[in-house]
Coordinates of C-alpha atoms in Angstrom, one line a residue:
Chain A
M238 CA 0.0 0.0 0.0
T239 CA 1.5 3.3 -1.0
E240 CA 1.9 6.3 1.4
A241 CA -0.9 8.2 -0.2
R242 CA -3.4 5.4 0.2
K243 CA -2.2 4.8 3.8
R244 CA -2.9 8.4 4.6
E245 CA -6.3 8.2 3.0
L246 CA -7.2 5.2 5.1
E247 CA -5.9 6.9 8.3
R248 CA -8.0 10.0 7.5
T249 CA -11.2 7.9 7.0
V250 CA -10.7 5.9 10.2
S251 CA -10.0 9.0 12.3
I252 CA -13.0 10.9 10.9
I253 CA -15.3 8.0 11.6
V254 CA -14.0 7.5 15.1
F255 CA -14.2 11.2 16.0
V256 CA -17.7 11.6 14.4
L257 CA -18.9 8.7 16.4
L258 CA -17.5 10.1 19.6
T259 CA -19.1 13.5 18.8
L260 CA -22.5 11.9 18.2
A261 CA -22.4 9.4 21.0
P262 CA -23.6 11.6 23.8
I263 CA -26.9 12.1 22.0
F264 CA -27.7 8.4 22.5
V265 CA -26.5 8.3 26.1
R266 CA -29.0 9.4 28.7
S267 CA -27.7 8.1 32.1
Q268 CA -24.6 9.1 34.0
Y269 CA -22.6 5.9 33.9
P270 CA -22.2 5.3 30.2
F271 CA -21.4 8.9 29.8
F272 CA -18.5 8.5 32.2
V273 CA -17.3 5.6 30.0
L274 CA -17.3 7.8 26.9
C275 CA -15.3 10.5 28.7
L276 CA -12.9 7.9 29.9
A277 CA -12.5 6.6 26.3
V278 CA -11.6 10.0 25.0
I279 CA -9.1 10.5 27.9
N280 CA -7.6 7.1 27.4
G281 CA -7.3 7.9 23.7
I282 CA -5.0 10.9 24.5
A283 CA -2.8 8.7 26.8
V284 CA -2.5 6.0 24.2
M285 CA -1.6 8.5 21.5
G286 CA 1.2 9.5 24.0
L287 CA 2.3 6.0 24.4
N288 CA 2.4 5.6 20.6
F289 CA 5.2 8.2 20.5
I290 CA 7.6 6.1 22.5
F291 CA 6.3 2.6 21.9
G292 CA 4.9 3.0 18.3
F293 CA 7.3 5.5 16.8
A294 CA 10.5 4.9 18.8
G295 CA 9.9 1.2 19.5
Q296 CA 10.6 1.4 23.2
L297 CA 8.1 -0.4 25.5
H298 CA 6.8 1.9 28.2
M299 CA 5.1 0.1 31.0
G300 CA 4.4 3.1 33.2
V301 CA 1.9 5.3 31.4
A302 CA -0.4 5.2 34.4
A303 CA 2.4 6.6 36.6
F304 CA 2.8 9.5 34.1
L305 CA -0.9 10.0 34.2
G306 CA -0.8 9.9 38.0
I307 CA 2.0 12.5 38.3
G308 CA 0.1 14.7 35.8
S309 CA -3.2 14.4 37.8
Y310 CA -1.5 15.1 41.1
A311 CA 0.6 18.0 39.8
F312 CA -2.5 19.6 38.3
S313 CA -4.7 18.9 41.3
L314 CA -2.3 20.1 43.9
A315 CA -1.6 23.3 42.1
A316 CA -5.3 23.9 41.5
V317 CA -6.7 22.8 44.9
K318 CA -3.9 23.4 47.4
Y319 CA -2.4 26.5 45.9
G320 CA -5.5 27.8 44.1
W321 CA -3.9 28.2 40.7
N322 CA -6.0 29.0 37.6
W323 CA -7.1 25.8 35.9
W324 CA -5.1 26.4 32.7
A325 CA -2.0 27.4 34.5
A326 CA -2.2 24.2 36.6
A327 CA -2.7 22.2 33.5
I328 CA 0.4 23.7 31.9
L329 CA 2.3 23.1 35.1
S330 CA 1.2 19.4 34.9
I331 CA 2.7 19.1 31.4
I332 CA 5.9 20.7 32.5
V333 CA 6.3 18.5 35.5
V334 CA 5.6 15.2 33.6
G335 CA 7.9 16.5 30.8
I336 CA 10.7 17.0 33.3
F337 CA 10.1 13.5 34.7
S338 CA 10.3 12.0 31.3
L339 CA 13.5 13.9 30.5
F340 CA 15.2 12.7 33.7
L341 CA 14.0 9.1 33.4
G342 CA 14.5 8.9 29.7
F343 CA 18.0 10.3 29.3
P344 CA 19.9 7.6 31.3
T345 CA 17.7 4.7 30.2
L346 CA 17.3 5.6 26.5
R347 CA 21.0 5.9 25.9
L348 CA 21.0 2.2 26.2
K349 CA 19.7 0.0 23.4
R350 CA 17.0 -2.6 23.7
Y351 CA 14.6 -3.3 26.6
Y352 CA 15.8 -1.2 29.5
L353 CA 12.9 1.3 29.3
A354 CA 10.4 -1.4 30.0
I355 CA 12.2 -2.5 33.1
M356 CA 12.8 1.0 34.3
T357 CA 9.1 2.0 33.8
I358 CA 7.8 -1.1 35.6
G359 CA 9.8 0.0 38.6
F360 CA 8.9 3.6 38.2
Q361 CA 5.2 2.7 38.1
E362 CA 5.3 1.0 41.5
I363 CA 7.5 3.7 43.1
T364 CA 5.1 6.4 41.9
R365 CA 2.1 4.6 43.3
S366 CA 3.6 4.1 46.7
V367 CA 4.9 7.7 46.9
L368 CA 1.4 9.0 46.1
M369 CA 0.0 6.6 48.7
N370 CA 2.4 7.3 51.5
W371 CA 3.4 10.9 51.3
S372 CA 0.2 11.8 53.0
S373 CA 1.2 15.3 54.1
F374 CA 1.6 16.4 50.5
T375 CA -0.6 14.1 48.4
G376 CA -3.4 13.4 50.8
G377 CA -2.4 9.7 51.0
V378 CA -5.1 7.1 50.5
F379 CA -7.8 9.8 50.8
G380 CA -6.5 11.6 47.7
I381 CA -7.5 15.1 46.7
Q382 CA -11.1 16.3 46.6
N383 CA -13.0 19.2 45.1
I384 CA -10.8 19.5 42.0
P385 CA -12.2 22.3 39.9
R386 CA -13.5 22.2 36.3
P387 CA -12.2 24.8 33.8
S388 CA -13.8 27.8 32.4
L389 CA -13.0 29.4 29.0
F390 CA -14.5 32.5 27.3
G391 CA -17.1 32.7 30.1
L392 CA -18.1 29.1 29.5
Q393 CA -18.2 27.0 32.7
F394 CA -17.4 23.3 32.1
T395 CA -19.2 22.1 35.2
D396 CA -21.7 20.4 33.0
N397 CA -20.4 16.9 32.1
R398 CA -21.6 17.2 28.6
L399 CA -19.7 20.4 28.0
F400 CA -16.6 19.0 29.6
Y401 CA -16.8 15.9 27.4
Y402 CA -16.7 18.1 24.3
L403 CA -13.8 20.1 25.7
A404 CA -11.9 16.8 26.1
L405 CA -12.9 15.7 22.6
I406 CA -11.7 18.9 21.1
L407 CA -8.4 18.6 22.9
S408 CA -8.1 15.1 21.7
I409 CA -8.7 16.1 18.1
L410 CA -6.1 18.8 18.3
L411 CA -3.6 16.4 19.9
Y412 CA -4.4 13.9 17.2
L413 CA -3.6 16.5 14.5
L414 CA -0.4 17.4 16.3
A415 CA 0.7 13.8 16.5
I416 CA 0.0 13.3 12.8
R417 CA 2.1 16.4 12.0
I418 CA 5.0 15.0 14.2
E419 CA 4.7 11.6 12.5
R420 CA 5.0 13.1 9.1
S421 CA 7.8 15.6 10.0
R422 CA 11.5 14.9 9.6
F423 CA 11.5 14.0 13.3
G424 CA 8.8 11.4 12.8
R425 CA 10.8 9.9 9.9
A426 CA 14.0 9.9 11.9
L427 CA 12.2 8.2 14.8
R428 CA 11.0 5.5 12.5
A429 CA 14.6 5.1 11.2
V430 CA 15.8 4.6 14.8
R431 CA 13.1 2.1 15.5
D432 CA 13.7 0.2 12.3
D433 CA 17.5 0.0 12.7
E434 CA 19.2 2.0 15.3
L435 CA 22.8 1.4 14.0
A436 CA 21.9 2.4 10.5
A437 CA 20.1 5.5 11.7
E438 CA 23.1 6.6 13.6
A439 CA 25.3 5.9 10.6
M440 CA 22.9 8.3 8.8
G441 CA 23.7 11.1 11.3
M442 CA 20.7 10.7 13.6
N443 CA 21.3 11.1 17.3
S444 CA 19.2 8.2 18.5
T445 CA 19.3 9.1 22.2
F446 CA 18.0 12.5 21.5
L447 CA 15.3 11.2 19.3
K448 CA 14.1 8.6 21.8
V449 CA 14.1 11.2 24.6
F450 CA 12.2 13.5 22.3
A451 CA 9.5 10.9 21.8
F452 CA 9.4 10.1 25.5
I453 CA 8.8 13.8 26.4
W454 CA 5.9 13.9 24.0
C455 CA 4.6 10.8 25.7
G456 CA 4.9 12.6 29.0
A457 CA 3.1 15.7 27.7
Y458 CA 0.2 13.7 26.3
S459 CA 0.0 11.7 29.5
A460 CA -0.1 14.9 31.6
V461 CA -3.0 16.3 29.5
A462 CA -4.9 13.0 30.0
G463 CA -4.1 13.0 33.7
T464 CA -5.3 16.6 34.1
L465 CA -8.6 15.9 32.2
Y466 CA -9.1 12.7 34.3
A467 CA -8.6 14.5 37.6
S468 CA -10.8 17.4 36.6
F469 CA -13.6 15.2 35.2
Q470 CA -13.8 13.1 38.3
Q471 CA -13.1 16.1 40.5
Y472 CA -11.3 13.6 42.7
V473 CA -8.0 11.7 42.6
S474 CA -6.6 8.9 44.7
P475 CA -3.5 6.7 44.3
E476 CA -5.4 3.4 43.6
L477 CA -6.4 4.6 40.1
Y478 CA -2.8 4.6 38.9
T479 CA -1.9 0.9 39.0
S480 CA 0.3 -1.2 36.8
A481 CA -2.9 -2.9 35.6
Y482 CA -3.9 0.5 34.2
S483 CA -0.5 0.8 32.5
F484 CA -0.8 -2.6 30.9
S485 CA -4.2 -1.7 29.6
F486 CA -2.7 1.2 27.7
V487 CA -0.2 -1.1 26.1
S488 CA -3.0 -3.5 25.1
M489 CA -5.1 -0.6 23.7
L490 CA -2.3 0.5 21.5
V491 CA -1.5 -3.0 20.3
F492 CA -5.2 -3.7 19.7
G493 CA -5.7 -0.6 17.7
G494 CA -2.5 -0.7 15.7
I495 CA 1.0 0.0 17.0
G496 CA 2.7 2.9 15.4
S497 CA -0.6 4.4 14.0
V498 CA -2.1 7.5 15.5
P499 CA -5.7 6.7 14.4
G500 CA -5.0 3.2 15.6
A501 CA -4.2 4.6 19.1
V502 CA -7.5 6.4 19.3
L503 CA -9.4 3.5 17.8
G504 CA -7.9 1.0 20.2
A505 CA -8.4 3.1 23.2
T506 CA -12.1 3.8 22.4
A507 CA -12.8 0.2 21.4
L508 CA -11.3 -1.4 24.4
T509 CA -12.6 1.1 26.9
V510 CA -16.1 0.6 25.6
L511 CA -15.7 -3.1 25.2
M512 CA -14.5 -3.5 28.8
E513 CA -17.7 -1.8 30.1
L514 CA -20.0 -3.7 27.7
L515 CA -18.6 -7.0 29.1
R516 CA -19.1 -6.0 32.7
F517 CA -22.4 -7.9 32.9
M518 CA -20.4 -11.1 32.6
K519 CA -19.0 -10.6 36.0
Q520 CA -15.8 -12.5 36.5
W521 CA -15.8 -13.8 32.9
Y522 CA -15.4 -10.3 31.4
L523 CA -11.6 -10.3 31.7
V524 CA -11.4 -13.7 30.0
I525 CA -13.3 -12.4 27.0
Y526 CA -11.4 -9.2 27.0
A527 CA -8.1 -11.0 27.0
A528 CA -9.2 -13.4 24.4
A529 CA -10.3 -10.6 22.1
I530 CA -6.8 -9.0 22.4
I531 CA -5.0 -12.3 21.8
V532 CA -7.1 -13.1 18.7
I533 CA -6.4 -9.7 17.2
I534 CA -2.6 -9.9 17.9
V535 CA -2.3 -13.4 16.6
Y536 CA -4.4 -12.7 13.5
E537 CA -2.8 -9.3 12.8
P538 CA 0.3 -7.9 14.6
Y539 CA -0.7 -4.3 13.5
G540 CA -4.1 -4.6 15.3
L541 CA -7.4 -3.2 13.9
M542 CA -5.5 -0.8 11.6
G543 CA -3.6 -3.7 10.2
I544 CA -6.9 -5.5 9.5
L545 CA -8.4 -2.4 7.9
T546 CA -5.3 -1.9 5.7
R547 CA -5.4 -5.5 4.6
M548 CA -9.1 -5.2 3.7
R549 CA -8.5 -2.0 1.8
T550 CA -5.6 -3.5 -0.1
K551 CA -7.6 -6.5 -1.1
R552 CA -10.5 -4.4 -2.3
L553 CA -8.1 -2.1 -4.4
A554 CA -6.5 -5.2 -5.9
A555 CA -9.9 -6.6 -6.8
A556 CA -10.9 -3.4 -8.4
E557 CA -7.7 -3.2 -10.4
L558 CA -8.2 -6.8 -11.5
S559 CA -11.7 -6.3 -12.7
E560 CA -10.6 -3.2 -14.5
G561 CA -7.8 -5.2 -16.1
A562 CA -10.3 -7.8 -17.1
R563 CA -12.6 -5.2 -18.7
D564 CA -9.7 -3.7 -20.6
A565 CA -8.7 -7.2 -21.8
S566 CA -12.2 -7.9 -23.0
L567 CA -12.5 -4.7 -25.0
Chain B
M158 CA 44.7 17.6 -4.2
G159 CA 44.6 17.6 -0.5
T160 CA 44.3 14.8 2.0
I161 CA 40.7 14.4 3.2
L162 CA 41.2 11.5 5.6
E163 CA 44.3 10.8 7.7
V164 CA 44.2 7.7 9.9
S165 CA 47.4 7.5 12.0
R166 CA 48.6 4.5 14.1
V167 CA 45.1 3.2 14.8
S168 CA 44.7 0.0 16.7
K169 CA 41.6 -1.8 17.8
N170 CA 41.6 -4.5 20.4
F171 CA 38.4 -6.6 21.0
E172 CA 39.0 -8.1 24.5
G173 CA 42.3 -9.7 23.5
V174 CA 41.7 -10.0 19.8
Q175 CA 43.9 -7.6 17.9
A176 CA 41.7 -6.5 15.0
L177 CA 43.8 -3.6 13.8
T178 CA 47.5 -2.9 14.6
N179 CA 49.1 0.6 14.2
L180 CA 47.3 1.2 11.0
D181 CA 48.1 4.3 8.9
L182 CA 45.9 5.3 6.0
S183 CA 45.8 8.5 4.0
V184 CA 43.1 9.2 1.4
S185 CA 43.3 12.1 -1.0
E186 CA 40.3 14.2 -1.9
G187 CA 38.3 12.9 -4.9
E188 CA 40.1 9.5 -5.2
I189 CA 38.6 6.1 -5.3
R190 CA 40.4 4.0 -2.8
A191 CA 40.0 0.3 -2.4
I192 CA 40.7 -1.6 0.8
I193 CA 41.2 -5.3 0.3
G194 CA 42.4 -8.3 2.2
P195 CA 41.4 -11.8 3.1
N196 CA 38.4 -12.5 5.4
G197 CA 39.0 -11.3 8.9
S198 CA 41.8 -9.0 8.0
G199 CA 40.1 -6.0 9.7
K200 CA 38.6 -4.1 6.7
T201 CA 35.1 -3.7 8.2
T202 CA 36.6 -3.0 11.6
L203 CA 38.6 -0.2 10.0
I204 CA 35.5 1.3 8.5
N205 CA 33.6 1.0 11.8
V206 CA 36.4 2.8 13.6
I207 CA 36.6 5.6 11.0
T208 CA 32.9 6.2 10.9
G209 CA 32.6 6.0 14.7
I210 CA 30.6 2.8 15.3
F211 CA 33.1 2.1 18.0
P212 CA 36.2 4.1 19.1
P213 CA 39.8 2.9 18.3
S214 CA 41.9 1.5 21.2
S215 CA 44.6 4.0 20.2
G216 CA 45.5 6.2 17.4
R217 CA 44.0 9.3 15.7
I218 CA 41.5 10.0 12.9
I219 CA 41.8 13.3 11.2
F220 CA 38.9 14.1 8.8
N221 CA 39.0 17.3 6.7
G222 CA 41.6 18.8 9.0
E223 CA 39.6 18.1 12.1
D224 CA 40.4 15.4 14.8
V225 CA 37.2 13.3 14.9
T226 CA 38.7 10.4 16.9
N227 CA 36.3 10.9 19.9
F228 CA 33.2 12.1 18.0
P229 CA 30.1 10.0 18.1
A230 CA 29.0 8.5 14.7
H231 CA 26.2 11.1 14.1
H232 CA 28.6 14.0 14.4
R233 CA 30.9 12.5 11.8
V234 CA 28.0 12.2 9.4
R235 CA 27.3 15.9 9.9
R236 CA 30.9 16.6 8.9
G237 CA 30.6 14.7 5.7
M238 CA 31.1 10.9 6.3
A239 CA 28.5 8.4 5.0
R240 CA 28.6 4.7 4.7
T241 CA 26.8 1.5 3.6
F242 CA 26.8 -1.8 5.4
Q243 CA 28.1 -5.2 4.3
N244 CA 24.9 -6.9 5.4
L245 CA 22.2 -4.5 4.1
R246 CA 20.7 -2.4 6.7
L247 CA 17.7 -0.8 5.1
F248 CA 14.7 0.4 7.1
P249 CA 12.1 -2.4 6.8
T250 CA 9.0 -0.2 7.2
M251 CA 10.0 2.5 4.8
S252 CA 9.4 3.0 1.1
V253 CA 12.3 3.7 -1.2
I254 CA 11.8 7.5 -1.2
E255 CA 11.3 7.6 2.6
H256 CA 14.9 6.3 3.0
I257 CA 16.2 9.2 1.1
L258 CA 13.9 11.7 2.9
A259 CA 14.9 10.3 6.3
A260 CA 18.6 10.5 5.4
Q261 CA 18.3 14.3 4.7
Y262 CA 17.3 14.8 8.4
I263 CA 20.7 16.1 9.4
H264 CA 20.7 18.9 6.9
A265 CA 17.3 20.3 7.6
K266 CA 17.4 23.9 8.9
V267 CA 13.8 24.5 10.0
G268 CA 13.4 23.9 13.7
L269 CA 10.9 21.9 15.7
F270 CA 8.0 24.3 15.7
G271 CA 8.5 25.2 12.1
T272 CA 8.2 21.6 11.1
I273 CA 5.4 20.5 13.4
L274 CA 3.1 23.5 13.2
P275 CA 2.0 24.5 9.7
S276 CA 4.5 27.1 8.4
K277 CA 5.7 28.4 5.1
E278 CA 9.4 27.5 5.7
G279 CA 8.4 24.1 6.9
S280 CA 6.4 23.1 3.8
L281 CA 9.0 24.7 1.5
E282 CA 11.8 22.7 3.1
E283 CA 9.7 19.5 2.9
A284 CA 9.1 20.2 -0.8
Q285 CA 12.8 20.8 -1.4
M286 CA 13.7 17.5 0.4
Y287 CA 11.2 15.7 -1.8
E288 CA 12.7 17.2 -4.9
R289 CA 16.2 16.4 -3.9
A290 CA 15.2 12.8 -3.0
M291 CA 13.8 12.4 -6.5
E292 CA 17.0 13.9 -8.0
I293 CA 19.1 11.3 -6.0
L294 CA 16.8 8.5 -7.0
S295 CA 17.1 9.3 -10.7
F296 CA 20.9 9.6 -10.3
V297 CA 21.0 6.0 -9.2
D298 CA 18.2 5.0 -11.5
L299 CA 15.6 4.1 -8.9
A300 CA 13.2 6.9 -9.6
D301 CA 10.5 4.6 -10.9
R302 CA 10.7 2.6 -7.7
A303 CA 10.2 5.6 -5.4
A304 CA 6.9 4.6 -3.8
M305 CA 7.7 0.9 -3.5
P306 CA 8.5 -0.6 -0.1
A307 CA 12.3 -1.0 0.1
V308 CA 11.9 -4.7 1.1
S309 CA 10.2 -5.5 -2.1
L310 CA 13.1 -4.4 -4.3
P311 CA 15.3 -7.1 -5.9
Y312 CA 18.6 -7.6 -4.1
G313 CA 20.8 -5.6 -6.5
Q314 CA 18.6 -2.6 -6.2
R315 CA 18.5 -2.8 -2.5
R316 CA 22.3 -2.5 -2.6
V317 CA 22.0 0.6 -4.8
L318 CA 19.4 2.1 -2.5
E319 CA 21.9 1.8 0.4
I320 CA 24.3 3.8 -1.7
A321 CA 21.6 6.4 -2.6
R322 CA 20.8 6.7 1.1
A323 CA 24.4 7.4 1.9
L324 CA 24.5 10.1 -0.9
A325 CA 21.4 11.7 0.6
A326 CA 23.5 12.7 3.7
D327 CA 25.5 14.9 1.3
P328 CA 28.9 13.4 2.2
K329 CA 32.4 14.4 1.3
I330 CA 33.5 10.8 1.6
V331 CA 31.5 7.6 1.4
F332 CA 32.6 4.2 2.7
L333 CA 31.1 1.3 0.8
D334 CA 31.4 -2.0 2.6
E335 CA 31.3 -4.7 -0.1
P336 CA 28.8 -3.1 -2.4
A337 CA 29.3 -5.8 -5.1
A338 CA 28.6 -8.7 -2.8
G339 CA 26.0 -11.0 -4.4
L340 CA 25.7 -8.9 -7.5
S341 CA 25.6 -10.4 -11.0
A342 CA 28.3 -9.4 -13.6
D343 CA 25.8 -7.0 -15.3
E344 CA 25.0 -5.4 -12.0
I345 CA 28.7 -5.0 -11.2
N346 CA 29.2 -3.3 -14.5
S347 CA 26.5 -0.7 -13.7
L348 CA 27.8 -0.4 -10.1
E349 CA 31.2 0.5 -11.6
K350 CA 29.6 3.2 -13.7
L351 CA 27.7 4.5 -10.7
L352 CA 31.0 4.7 -8.7
R353 CA 32.6 6.8 -11.4
R354 CA 29.6 9.1 -11.6
I355 CA 29.7 9.5 -7.8
Q356 CA 33.4 10.4 -8.1
E357 CA 32.5 13.0 -10.8
R358 CA 30.3 14.7 -8.2
G359 CA 33.5 15.3 -6.2
I360 CA 32.8 12.7 -3.6
T361 CA 35.7 10.6 -2.3
I362 CA 35.1 6.9 -2.3
C363 CA 36.5 4.3 0.1
L364 CA 35.6 0.8 -1.1
V365 CA 36.0 -2.4 0.8
E366 CA 35.5 -5.2 -1.7
H367 CA 36.3 -8.8 -2.5
R368 CA 35.4 -8.7 -6.2
M369 CA 38.9 -8.1 -7.7
M370 CA 37.6 -7.4 -11.2
L371 CA 35.8 -4.3 -9.8
V372 CA 38.6 -3.3 -7.5
M373 CA 41.3 -3.5 -10.2
S374 CA 39.3 -1.5 -12.8
V375 CA 37.8 1.2 -10.6
A376 CA 40.3 1.9 -7.8
E377 CA 43.1 4.4 -8.2
K378 CA 45.0 3.1 -5.2
I379 CA 44.6 -0.1 -3.2
T380 CA 45.4 -0.7 0.4
V381 CA 45.9 -4.3 1.4
L382 CA 45.3 -5.5 5.0
N383 CA 46.2 -8.8 6.5
Y384 CA 45.7 -9.7 10.2
G385 CA 44.9 -6.1 11.0
E386 CA 48.1 -4.7 9.5
K387 CA 48.8 -2.9 6.2
I388 CA 50.9 -5.1 4.1
A389 CA 50.9 -3.2 0.8
E390 CA 49.6 0.0 -0.8
G391 CA 49.8 1.3 -4.3
P392 CA 48.2 1.4 -7.7
P393 CA 46.4 -1.7 -9.0
E394 CA 49.2 -2.8 -11.3
K395 CA 51.7 -2.8 -8.5
I396 CA 49.4 -4.6 -6.0
K397 CA 48.6 -7.3 -8.5
D398 CA 52.2 -8.5 -8.6
D399 CA 53.1 -7.8 -5.0
P400 CA 54.5 -11.1 -3.6
E401 CA 53.3 -10.4 -0.1
V402 CA 49.7 -9.8 -1.3
I403 CA 49.7 -13.0 -3.3
E404 CA 50.9 -14.8 -0.3
A405 CA 48.3 -13.3 2.0
Y406 CA 45.6 -14.4 -0.4
L407 CA 46.9 -17.8 -1.5
G408 CA 49.0 -18.9 1.4
R409 CA 52.8 -19.3 1.4
E410 CA 53.1 -22.7 -0.2
L411 CA 50.8 -22.0 -3.1
A412 CA 52.4 -18.6 -3.6
S413 CA 55.9 -20.0 -3.8
E414 CA 54.7 -22.7 -6.2
L415 CA 53.1 -20.1 -8.4
D416 CA 56.4 -18.2 -8.2
K417 CA 58.4 -21.2 -9.3
S418 CA 56.0 -22.0 -12.2
G419 CA 56.3 -18.4 -13.3
E420 CA 60.0 -18.6 -13.6

């Protein structure tokens, strides 16, 4: 499949997903499914972040939930404890997580291979226990309450529906930004590093810089997701940011299509909604959920995007074939 | 013509294995230099040390008047060194043209915000990169393959694509590690023509090669390595008859037999 056709498919998929997400609240009346939708959008932002480091740079990151947690807490503490303006607190959150990713990324990403995965698994656990036990600052197990909602141009986002659309608009903007980065020279260089680090360095690319660059973008996206999460719930507590949550981000990306920005959004939305749809099965829901992921991965390593690409390629080939046959019969 | 690359007394020791010993090499600007030697004689190690894949154990490398001995690989590329690999190292997920676009990364001038946010300079530079990529692809005769995935190219063209990718970095000197390995006679012929055209562009070529036909016809000067040491250097005619070179390739007994029969 050529680059132009790949882009066409990506555009179609992203438009369909975002249009569905825009229309979904119309069909949702009660509070709980609405919460799920909002979570799907927020997860989508976090998975787009993960895609920078895992998809583009090829480095497995097992601590997205920790980044989300630090983002949530940085925002919440600034907004609640120190009374900062919502937007200033949100920007602080991005800076704080950005600094964390710089300092974690630089020593680890200088090494080749799997060190990031090992480091982030550890970092995940450390973050959770710090949030849990540093009660004087983080509020410990009780967390932080009364987290504010934003206001913009006189609009108050206290209404959940309005807040949902704010999150969705941010998600679309971050989607467009991620696509721009992917198609820029930095995106190409990152792919080169992922494909063959030695060859990329022999072409003059600083692979450490590029991987840290991707990791910081991951941190920034996670911070936005963490901020939105805290502000939507108006409450944070440490037990949200578990390694299980981190693993689920990885499965969302793999399910949707690793290395693909629309795949990240698609995977996050599909799995968040699927998980809730399966809740009625009680203890069996995790089995079905896991089976769905395994089937996808075994059948197609590039997830849902891979399946869609394959279907599209087949259809194009069939169209060409029938065109050829028509030409021949003439 | 001046000297572009000066390697002096370079040694490389891999945990007890002496891969290079006190090696001197001096390459003039614009020449085609061949480095030959039996398997394991240290040719690829020499290229790896010069291009910065790993540092030498001792010795100095002066490139274009600058001591680059301790520079990381990517800094040396920015200063004008490019290379290909003995075992092809193309980017498996990229199309042909994307290889060339990616390799122009180092010479892009527009910064992060100019490239990521929509801007005039950003899209202008992107268009220039694309144009230059097509120019390089037509130079190596791969323009009609631009949109194809690199992995679907036939083997010979993949070798050529590696050379094209090295050229995209706009080098002063390019190191080719066995570019003719696995090529047919026809393909070697067109490779030879390509090498001469690269030289015409003012690019110095350092060629590590086993195919003697190519080496003898294209190289202006040949350096012969054996067990990590330089055993001979000179124009092809001289190297061809050098007894030490023949001995290194054929072994002492065979060489002396050959010598006798020649008499």
